Amino acid sequence: MRGPGSRPFPARPAATDGLPGIDTIVVLMKENHSYDNYFGILGRGDGFALGPDGLPVNSNPDAQGRPVLAHHLSLPVNPSFHVNQTWNDSHRQWDGGKMDGFVTTTGSADPMGYFDEQDLPWYYSFARTYGIGDRYFSSCLAQTFPNRRFLQAATAAGLVGTTLPSPFARPPSTGLIWDLLDAHHIGWANYFAEVPEIGLWPRNLVRWHGHCHDMADFHADCRQGRLPPVSLVTPEFLAASEGEYQDDQVGEAFTASVFEAAAASPQWARMLFIITWDEGGGFYDHVPPPAAVPPDDIPPGIHVPPDEPGGYDRYGFRVGCLVASPYAKPGHVSSVVYDHTSILATIELKWNLPALTRRDAAASPLTDFLDLDGPPHFATPAPLHRPTIWPFSGHR
């Protein structure tokens, strides 16, 4: 097993090309939906078990032990006041692999709800056209900020909840993916609608202000072919992230607008576009997250009791991962085990960069989605179903 500081190709110098055919990587991370909640009824990949009527038979017990079936949600809105994804609730939902605590941690049937193709036509069209991963897990059984830290640092650095970071918080000593890119003169940008994602460590907003650009710049850079080699897109938090109290069809429309801009770019010919969700949001998923390589020796900031025991040695719940490229395998379902550090592993593979922690060193890059040996399957981007809300305006 590789360790921190090791390169994918040890005999080659850093910054050499390990993924010919891909020059531009765009990452868009949304909020708070498990795989089953969005794609359990997709009809491909490991989704719900279906009965003779075509409806899911998956269930969770309520406080009296009565089964609560997975059911279609009547509105495309994340009912976040009835779902919980804290460290403690996530571990109770997991329940040692039984996956039976989603209802009892909330006292509500909402965690068993799901959306379907009529709710999210663009996401379903994308998954069937390009590719989806059905073994892509969030990085830890916790909330948004710890998981988004894994996306940048391959560690949560002890964080277990979504609390505002201290202005004095320092990035982990092993650094962030942005440090690696800067050290090897590889361009990158964080395009954002409201708050740059690199602000999970507030000092970075000063250090890397020149890498922060608003969404108008993203669309202009797409049109003019000026996207840097690595782009992280941070959506509108209050309207389009698909998080708390939001209309997920607005979020889908935002995602579609970002992808269509990228796919229309002259850089599409050598692009890898990745969409994922930071964590499951407290929604049910039927696949137990497996053990994971601990990223480092930093323990989670918990106190047992009263907190649930655990560490960063297990993935979080499954989330969707959608991947597009001219070289995408058409309609592919990848069952390789991934987590957010697989995105880092893909970047590191492309430029032969050293791993940040043990987690990204062990992570599988997203290459199973691609067929780079022949001509591109999507030299011209495929047409997708329009989102229910279009064009994107940030509101209904």
CSV table of C-alpha atoms in Angstrom, one decimal:
chain,number,residue,atom,x,y,z
A,1,MET,CA,0.0,0.0,0.0
A,2,ARG,CA,1.2,3.5,-0.9
A,3,GLY,CA,1.8,6.0,1.8
A,4,PRO,CA,1.6,9.8,2.2
A,5,GLY,CA,4.1,11.5,-0.1
A,6,SER,CA,4.3,8.6,-2.6
A,7,ARG,CA,3.5,9.3,-6.3
A,8,PRO,CA,1.4,7.1,-8.5
A,9,PHE,CA,4.4,6.5,-10.7
A,10,PRO,CA,7.4,6.5,-8.4
A,11,ALA,CA,10.0,6.2,-11.2
A,12,ARG,CA,8.7,9.3,-12.9
A,13,PRO,CA,9.1,12.9,-11.8
A,14,ALA,CA,6.2,14.8,-10.4
A,15,ALA,CA,4.1,16.9,-12.8
A,16,THR,CA,4.4,14.3,-15.6
A,17,ASP,CA,1.3,13.2,-17.4
A,18,GLY,CA,-0.3,10.0,-16.0
A,19,LEU,CA,-3.7,10.4,-17.7
A,20,PRO,CA,-3.2,11.3,-21.4
A,21,GLY,CA,-6.4,12.5,-23.0
A,22,ILE,CA,-7.6,14.5,-20.0
A,23,ASP,CA,-6.3,18.1,-19.5
A,24,THR,CA,-9.2,19.8,-17.7
A,25,ILE,CA,-10.9,18.4,-14.5
A,26,VAL,CA,-14.1,20.1,-13.2
A,27,VAL,CA,-15.6,19.1,-9.9
A,28,LEU,CA,-19.0,20.1,-8.6
A,29,MET,CA,-20.0,18.9,-5.2
A,30,LYS,CA,-23.7,19.3,-4.1
A,31,GLU,CA,-25.3,18.8,-0.7
A,32,ASN,CA,-27.0,16.2,1.4
A,33,HIS,CA,-28.5,13.3,-0.6
A,34,SER,CA,-27.8,9.6,-0.3
A,35,TYR,CA,-27.5,7.3,-3.4
A,36,ASP,CA,-30.9,5.6,-2.7
A,37,ASN,CA,-32.6,9.0,-2.1
A,38,TYR,CA,-31.7,10.2,-5.5
A,39,PHE,CA,-30.9,7.1,-7.6
A,40,GLY,CA,-32.4,4.1,-5.8
A,41,ILE,CA,-35.2,4.0,-8.4
A,42,LEU,CA,-32.9,4.6,-11.4
A,43,GLY,CA,-33.1,1.0,-12.6
A,44,ARG,CA,-29.4,0.5,-12.9
A,45,GLY,CA,-26.7,0.1,-10.4
A,46,ASP,CA,-27.4,-1.1,-6.8
A,47,GLY,CA,-30.6,0.6,-5.9
A,48,PHE,CA,-33.7,-0.4,-4.1
A,49,ALA,CA,-35.1,-3.9,-4.0
A,50,LEU,CA,-38.4,-3.8,-5.9
A,51,GLY,CA,-41.6,-5.7,-5.3
A,52,PRO,CA,-44.0,-7.0,-7.9
A,53,ASP,CA,-45.6,-3.6,-8.2
A,54,GLY,CA,-42.3,-2.0,-9.1
A,55,LEU,CA,-42.0,-0.1,-5.8
A,56,PRO,CA,-39.2,-0.4,-3.2
A,57,VAL,CA,-39.5,-3.0,-0.4
A,58,ASN,CA,-36.7,-1.5,1.6
A,59,SER,CA,-37.7,-0.4,5.1
A,60,ASN,CA,-36.5,0.8,8.5
A,61,PRO,CA,-38.2,0.2,11.8
A,62,ASP,CA,-39.9,3.0,13.7
A,63,ALA,CA,-39.6,3.3,17.5
A,64,GLN,CA,-42.3,0.6,18.0
A,65,GLY,CA,-40.5,-1.7,15.5
A,66,ARG,CA,-43.0,-1.3,12.7
A,67,PRO,CA,-41.5,-1.2,9.2
A,68,VAL,CA,-41.5,2.2,7.4
A,69,LEU,CA,-41.2,1.5,3.7
A,70,ALA,CA,-39.1,3.6,1.3
A,71,HIS,CA,-41.6,5.9,-0.4
A,72,HIS,CA,-41.7,8.6,-3.0
A,73,LEU,CA,-41.5,12.1,-1.6
A,74,SER,CA,-44.4,14.3,-2.7
A,75,LEU,CA,-42.3,17.4,-3.2
A,76,PRO,CA,-38.8,17.9,-4.7
A,77,VAL,CA,-37.7,19.5,-1.5
A,78,ASN,CA,-35.2,18.3,1.0
A,79,PRO,CA,-37.2,18.1,4.3
A,80,SER,CA,-34.2,18.8,6.4
A,81,PHE,CA,-36.0,19.5,9.6
A,82,HIS,CA,-36.9,15.8,9.6
A,83,VAL,CA,-33.5,14.3,8.7
A,84,ASN,CA,-30.3,14.4,10.7
A,85,GLN,CA,-26.7,13.7,9.6
A,86,THR,CA,-24.7,14.6,12.7
A,87,TRP,CA,-21.8,12.4,13.8
A,88,ASN,CA,-24.0,10.7,16.5
A,89,ASP,CA,-27.1,10.2,14.3
A,90,SER,CA,-25.0,8.9,11.4
A,91,HIS,CA,-23.4,6.3,13.6
A,92,ARG,CA,-26.8,5.3,15.0
A,93,GLN,CA,-28.2,5.1,11.5
A,94,TRP,CA,-25.4,2.9,10.4
A,95,ASP,CA,-25.8,0.7,13.6
A,96,GLY,CA,-22.8,-1.5,13.1
A,97,GLY,CA,-23.9,-2.2,9.5
A,98,LYS,CA,-27.6,-2.9,10.1
A,99,MET,CA,-28.6,0.4,8.4
A,100,ASP,CA,-31.7,0.5,10.5
A,101,GLY,CA,-31.5,3.7,12.5
A,102,PHE,CA,-32.7,6.3,9.9
A,103,VAL,CA,-36.3,6.5,11.2
A,104,THR,CA,-35.6,6.1,14.9
A,105,THR,CA,-33.0,8.9,15.0
A,106,THR,CA,-35.6,11.4,13.7
A,107,GLY,CA,-39.0,10.0,14.6
A,108,SER,CA,-40.0,10.7,11.1
A,109,ALA,CA,-40.6,8.7,7.9
A,110,ASP,CA,-38.9,11.4,5.8
A,111,PRO,CA,-35.5,9.7,5.8
A,112,MET,CA,-37.1,6.8,3.8
A,113,GLY,CA,-38.2,9.2,1.1
A,114,TYR,CA,-36.8,9.2,-2.5
A,115,PHE,CA,-37.1,11.1,-5.7
A,116,ASP,CA,-37.5,9.6,-9.2
A,117,GLU,CA,-37.1,10.5,-12.8
A,118,GLN,CA,-40.1,12.8,-13.0
A,119,ASP,CA,-38.6,14.8,-10.2
A,120,LEU,CA,-35.0,14.9,-11.4
A,121,PRO,CA,-35.1,14.2,-15.2
A,122,TRP,CA,-31.7,15.8,-16.0
A,123,TYR,CA,-29.8,13.8,-13.3
A,124,TYR,CA,-31.4,10.5,-14.5
A,125,SER,CA,-30.6,11.4,-18.1
A,126,PHE,CA,-27.0,12.1,-17.2
A,127,ALA,CA,-26.6,8.9,-15.3
A,128,ARG,CA,-28.0,6.8,-18.2
A,129,THR,CA,-26.0,8.6,-20.8
A,130,TYR,CA,-22.6,9.1,-19.3
A,131,GLY,CA,-21.9,7.2,-16.1
A,132,ILE,CA,-22.8,6.7,-12.4
A,133,GLY,CA,-20.9,5.1,-9.5
A,134,ASP,CA,-22.9,2.8,-7.2
A,135,ARG,CA,-20.1,2.3,-4.7
A,136,TYR,CA,-19.1,5.9,-4.2
A,137,PHE,CA,-19.2,6.7,-0.5
A,138,SER,CA,-18.8,10.0,1.4
A,139,SER,CA,-15.6,10.1,3.3
A,140,CYS,CA,-16.8,9.8,6.9
A,141,LEU,CA,-20.0,9.3,8.9
A,142,ALA,CA,-20.5,13.0,9.6
A,143,GLN,CA,-21.8,16.2,8.2
A,144,THR,CA,-20.9,18.6,5.4
A,145,PHE,CA,-17.7,20.3,6.5
A,146,PRO,CA,-15.8,17.2,7.5
A,147,ASN,CA,-16.6,15.6,4.2
A,148,ARG,CA,-15.7,18.7,2.2
A,149,ARG,CA,-12.4,18.8,4.1
A,150,PHE,CA,-11.7,15.3,2.8
A,151,LEU,CA,-12.2,16.7,-0.8
A,152,GLN,CA,-9.4,19.2,-0.3
A,153,ALA,CA,-7.1,17.7,2.3
A,154,ALA,CA,-7.8,13.9,2.3
A,155,THR,CA,-8.5,14.3,6.0
A,156,ALA,CA,-11.1,16.0,8.2
A,157,ALA,CA,-8.3,17.0,10.6
A,158,GLY,CA,-10.5,16.1,13.6
A,159,LEU,CA,-13.6,18.0,12.5
A,160,VAL,CA,-16.9,16.1,13.1
A,161,GLY,CA,-19.6,18.7,12.5
A,162,THR,CA,-20.6,21.7,10.4
A,163,THR,CA,-19.5,24.5,12.6
A,164,LEU,CA,-18.0,27.7,11.5
A,165,PRO,CA,-14.3,27.3,11.3
A,166,SER,CA,-12.1,29.5,13.6
A,167,PRO,CA,-10.4,32.3,11.7
A,168,PHE,CA,-7.2,30.9,13.2
A,169,ALA,CA,-7.7,27.4,12.0
A,170,ARG,CA,-4.7,26.1,10.1
A,171,PRO,CA,-4.8,23.5,7.3
A,172,PRO,CA,-3.4,20.1,8.2
A,173,SER,CA,0.4,19.9,8.1
A,174,THR,CA,0.2,17.5,5.1
A,175,GLY,CA,-1.3,20.4,3.1
A,176,LEU,CA,-4.2,20.6,0.6
A,177,ILE,CA,-4.5,19.6,-3.0
A,178,TRP,CA,-4.1,23.3,-3.8
A,179,ASP,CA,-0.6,23.3,-2.3
A,180,LEU,CA,0.4,20.4,-4.5
A,181,LEU,CA,-1.0,22.1,-7.6
A,182,ASP,CA,0.8,25.4,-6.7
A,183,ALA,CA,4.1,23.6,-6.0
A,184,HIS,CA,4.1,22.1,-9.5
A,185,HIS,CA,2.8,25.2,-11.3
A,186,ILE,CA,-0.6,23.6,-12.2
A,187,GLY,CA,-3.4,26.1,-12.5
A,188,TRP,CA,-6.6,25.8,-10.5
A,189,ALA,CA,-9.6,27.9,-9.4
A,190,ASN,CA,-12.5,27.8,-7.0
A,191,TYR,CA,-15.5,29.2,-8.8
A,192,PHE,CA,-18.3,30.1,-6.3
A,193,ALA,CA,-21.7,31.7,-6.1
A,194,GLU,CA,-21.6,32.9,-2.5
A,195,VAL,CA,-18.6,31.6,-0.4
A,196,PRO,CA,-15.4,30.0,-1.8
A,197,GLU,CA,-15.0,26.4,-0.6
A,198,ILE,CA,-11.4,27.0,0.3
A,199,GLY,CA,-12.8,29.1,3.1
A,200,LEU,CA,-13.1,25.9,5.2
A,201,TRP,CA,-9.7,27.2,6.4
A,202,PRO,CA,-10.5,31.0,6.5
A,203,ARG,CA,-6.9,32.1,6.1
A,204,ASN,CA,-6.9,30.6,2.7
A,205,LEU,CA,-9.3,33.3,1.5
A,206,VAL,CA,-6.4,35.8,1.8
A,207,ARG,CA,-3.7,33.4,0.7
A,208,TRP,CA,-5.4,32.2,-2.4
A,209,HIS,CA,-7.8,35.1,-3.2
A,210,GLY,CA,-6.4,35.2,-6.8
A,211,HIS,CA,-7.8,31.7,-7.3
A,212,CYS,CA,-11.3,32.6,-6.3
A,213,HIS,CA,-13.8,33.6,-9.0
A,214,ASP,CA,-17.5,34.1,-9.2
A,215,MET,CA,-19.8,32.0,-11.4
A,216,ALA,CA,-19.9,34.7,-14.1
A,217,ASP,CA,-16.2,34.1,-14.5
A,218,PHE,CA,-16.8,30.4,-14.8
A,219,HIS,CA,-19.3,30.8,-17.7
A,220,ALA,CA,-16.9,33.3,-19.4
A,221,ASP,CA,-13.9,31.0,-19.0
A,222,CYS,CA,-15.9,28.1,-20.4
A,223,ARG,CA,-16.9,30.1,-23.5
A,224,GLN,CA,-13.3,31.4,-24.0
A,225,GLY,CA,-11.6,28.1,-23.3
A,226,ARG,CA,-9.8,29.5,-20.2
A,227,LEU,CA,-10.7,27.0,-17.5
A,228,PRO,CA,-7.6,26.1,-15.5
A,229,PRO,CA,-6.5,22.4,-15.3
A,230,VAL,CA,-8.5,21.9,-12.1
A,231,SER,CA,-11.7,23.7,-11.2
A,232,LEU,CA,-13.8,23.3,-8.1
A,233,VAL,CA,-17.4,24.8,-8.4
A,234,THR,CA,-19.1,25.7,-5.2
A,235,PRO,CA,-22.9,26.3,-5.7
A,236,GLU,CA,-25.3,28.8,-4.2
A,237,PHE,CA,-25.7,27.7,-0.7
A,238,LEU,CA,-29.1,29.2,0.0
A,239,ALA,CA,-30.8,28.3,-3.3
A,240,ALA,CA,-29.1,25.7,-5.4
A,241,SER,CA,-26.8,23.5,-3.2
A,242,GLU,CA,-29.7,20.9,-2.6
A,243,GLY,CA,-29.1,21.2,1.1
A,244,GLU,CA,-31.3,22.3,3.9
A,245,TYR,CA,-34.9,23.4,3.1
A,246,GLN,CA,-34.2,23.7,-0.6
A,247,ASP,CA,-36.0,22.8,-3.8
A,248,ASP,CA,-33.8,20.1,-5.3
A,249,GLN,CA,-35.1,20.9,-8.8
A,250,VAL,CA,-33.6,24.3,-8.5
A,251,GLY,CA,-30.3,22.6,-7.5
A,252,GLU,CA,-30.6,20.3,-10.5
A,253,ALA,CA,-31.1,23.2,-12.8
A,254,PHE,CA,-28.0,24.9,-11.4
A,255,THR,CA,-26.0,21.7,-12.0
A,256,ALA,CA,-27.3,21.5,-15.6
A,257,SER,CA,-26.3,25.1,-16.2
A,258,VAL,CA,-22.8,24.4,-15.0
A,259,PHE,CA,-22.4,21.2,-17.0
A,260,GLU,CA,-23.8,22.7,-20.2
A,261,ALA,CA,-21.4,25.6,-20.0
A,262,ALA,CA,-18.5,23.2,-19.6
A,263,ALA,CA,-19.7,20.9,-22.3
A,264,ALA,CA,-20.0,23.8,-24.8
A,265,SER,CA,-16.4,24.9,-24.0
A,266,PRO,CA,-13.7,24.3,-26.6
A,267,GLN,CA,-12.0,22.5,-23.7
A,268,TRP,CA,-14.6,19.7,-23.7
A,269,ALA,CA,-12.5,17.6,-26.0
A,270,ARG,CA,-10.1,16.8,-23.1
A,271,MET,CA,-12.4,17.3,-20.1
A,272,LEU,CA,-13.4,15.2,-17.1
A,273,PHE,CA,-16.5,16.5,-15.3
A,274,ILE,CA,-17.4,15.1,-11.9
A,275,ILE,CA,-20.7,15.7,-9.9
A,276,THR,CA,-21.0,14.3,-6.4
A,277,TRP,CA,-22.8,15.1,-3.1
A,278,ASP,CA,-20.9,15.7,0.1
A,279,GLU,CA,-22.9,13.3,2.4
A,280,GLY,CA,-26.2,11.5,2.6
A,281,GLY,CA,-28.1,14.2,4.5
A,282,GLY,CA,-29.7,11.7,6.9
A,283,PHE,CA,-31.5,10.0,4.0
A,284,TYR,CA,-31.7,6.2,4.0
A,285,ASP,CA,-29.2,4.1,2.0
A,286,HIS,CA,-29.2,0.3,2.1
A,287,VAL,CA,-25.5,-0.4,1.5
A,288,PRO,CA,-23.4,-0.4,4.7
A,289,PRO,CA,-20.3,1.8,4.3
A,290,PRO,CA,-17.2,-0.4,4.5
A,291,ALA,CA,-14.0,0.1,6.5
A,292,ALA,CA,-11.6,2.7,5.1
A,293,VAL,CA,-8.0,3.5,5.5
A,294,PRO,CA,-7.5,6.1,8.3
A,295,PRO,CA,-6.1,9.2,6.7
A,296,ASP,CA,-3.7,10.1,9.6
A,297,ASP,CA,-3.4,9.9,13.3
A,298,ILE,CA,-5.7,12.8,14.1
A,299,PRO,CA,-8.6,11.5,16.1
A,300,PRO,CA,-12.1,12.9,15.7
A,301,GLY,CA,-13.1,15.7,18.1
A,302,ILE,CA,-15.6,13.6,20.1
A,303,HIS,CA,-16.1,12.6,23.8
A,304,VAL,CA,-17.3,9.1,24.5
A,305,PRO,CA,-19.7,9.2,26.3
A,306,PRO,CA,-21.9,11.0,25.4
A,307,ASP,CA,-20.8,10.8,21.8
A,308,GLU,CA,-21.0,7.7,19.7
A,309,PRO,CA,-17.6,6.0,19.3
A,310,GLY,CA,-16.0,5.9,15.9
A,311,GLY,CA,-13.1,7.2,13.9
A,312,TYR,CA,-12.1,8.0,10.3
A,313,ASP,CA,-11.6,4.3,9.6
A,314,ARG,CA,-14.9,3.9,7.9
A,315,TYR,CA,-16.5,5.6,4.9
A,316,GLY,CA,-19.7,7.5,5.2
A,317,PHE,CA,-23.0,6.7,3.5
A,318,ARG,CA,-23.2,6.2,-0.3
A,319,VAL,CA,-23.8,9.3,-2.4
A,320,GLY,CA,-24.3,9.7,-6.1
A,321,CYS,CA,-21.3,10.2,-8.4
A,322,LEU,CA,-21.9,11.2,-12.0
A,323,VAL,CA,-19.0,11.4,-14.4
A,324,ALA,CA,-18.9,12.8,-18.0
A,325,SER,CA,-16.1,13.1,-20.5
A,326,PRO,CA,-15.7,12.7,-24.2
A,327,TYR,CA,-14.0,9.4,-23.2
A,328,ALA,CA,-16.8,8.3,-20.8
A,329,LYS,CA,-18.0,4.7,-21.2
A,330,PRO,CA,-21.6,5.2,-22.4
A,331,GLY,CA,-24.1,4.5,-19.7
A,332,HIS,CA,-21.5,2.9,-17.5
A,333,VAL,CA,-22.2,1.8,-13.9
A,334,SER,CA,-18.9,1.8,-11.9
A,335,SER,CA,-19.0,-0.5,-8.9
A,336,VAL,CA,-15.4,0.3,-7.8
A,337,VAL,CA,-15.3,1.6,-4.2
A,338,TYR,CA,-14.6,5.3,-4.2
A,339,ASP,CA,-14.9,8.2,-1.8
A,340,HIS,CA,-14.2,12.0,-2.1
A,341,THR,CA,-10.4,11.3,-2.0
A,342,SER,CA,-10.8,9.4,-5.2
A,343,ILE,CA,-11.2,12.8,-6.8
A,344,LEU,CA,-7.8,13.7,-5.3
A,345,ALA,CA,-6.4,10.4,-6.5
A,346,THR,CA,-7.5,11.3,-10.0
A,347,ILE,CA,-5.8,14.7,-9.9
A,348,GLU,CA,-2.7,13.1,-8.5
A,349,LEU,CA,-2.7,10.4,-11.1
A,350,LYS,CA,-3.0,13.0,-13.9
A,351,TRP,CA,0.0,15.0,-12.8
A,352,ASN,CA,1.8,12.2,-10.8
A,353,LEU,CA,1.5,14.2,-7.6
A,354,PRO,CA,2.4,12.8,-4.1
A,355,ALA,CA,-0.5,11.7,-1.9
A,356,LEU,CA,-1.5,14.0,1.0
A,357,THR,CA,-2.5,11.2,3.5
A,358,ARG,CA,-2.9,7.5,3.7
A,359,ARG,CA,-6.5,7.9,2.5
A,360,ASP,CA,-5.9,9.4,-0.9
A,361,ALA,CA,-2.8,7.2,-1.3
A,362,ALA,CA,-5.1,4.1,-1.1
A,363,ALA,CA,-8.1,5.6,-3.0
A,364,SER,CA,-9.0,4.4,-6.5
A,365,PRO,CA,-9.0,7.1,-9.2
A,366,LEU,CA,-12.1,7.5,-11.3
A,367,THR,CA,-10.5,5.9,-14.4
A,368,ASP,CA,-13.1,3.0,-14.5
A,369,PHE,CA,-15.5,5.6,-15.9
A,370,LEU,CA,-13.3,6.2,-18.9
A,371,ASP,CA,-12.2,4.5,-22.1
A,372,LEU,CA,-9.0,6.3,-23.2
A,373,ASP,CA,-7.8,3.6,-25.6
A,374,GLY,CA,-10.1,4.4,-28.5
A,375,PRO,CA,-11.8,7.4,-30.1
A,376,PRO,CA,-14.1,9.4,-27.9
A,377,HIS,CA,-17.6,8.2,-27.5
A,378,PHE,CA,-18.9,11.8,-26.8
A,379,ALA,CA,-16.8,14.0,-29.1
A,380,THR,CA,-20.0,16.0,-29.3
A,381,PRO,CA,-21.7,16.2,-25.9
A,382,ALA,CA,-24.9,14.1,-25.8
A,383,PRO,CA,-28.3,15.8,-25.5
A,384,LEU,CA,-29.8,15.4,-22.0
A,385,HIS,CA,-33.4,15.9,-20.8
A,386,ARG,CA,-34.1,19.4,-19.7
A,387,PRO,CA,-34.4,20.0,-15.9
A,388,THR,CA,-37.9,20.7,-14.7
A,389,ILE,CA,-36.8,24.3,-14.0
A,390,TRP,CA,-35.1,25.8,-17.0
A,391,PRO,CA,-33.3,28.1,-17.6
A,392,PHE,CA,-31.7,28.3,-14.2
A,393,SER,CA,-32.7,31.4,-12.3
A,394,GLY,CA,-31.9,30.6,-8.7
A,395,HIS,CA,-35.5,30.2,-7.7
A,396,ARG,CA,-38.9,28.9,-8.9
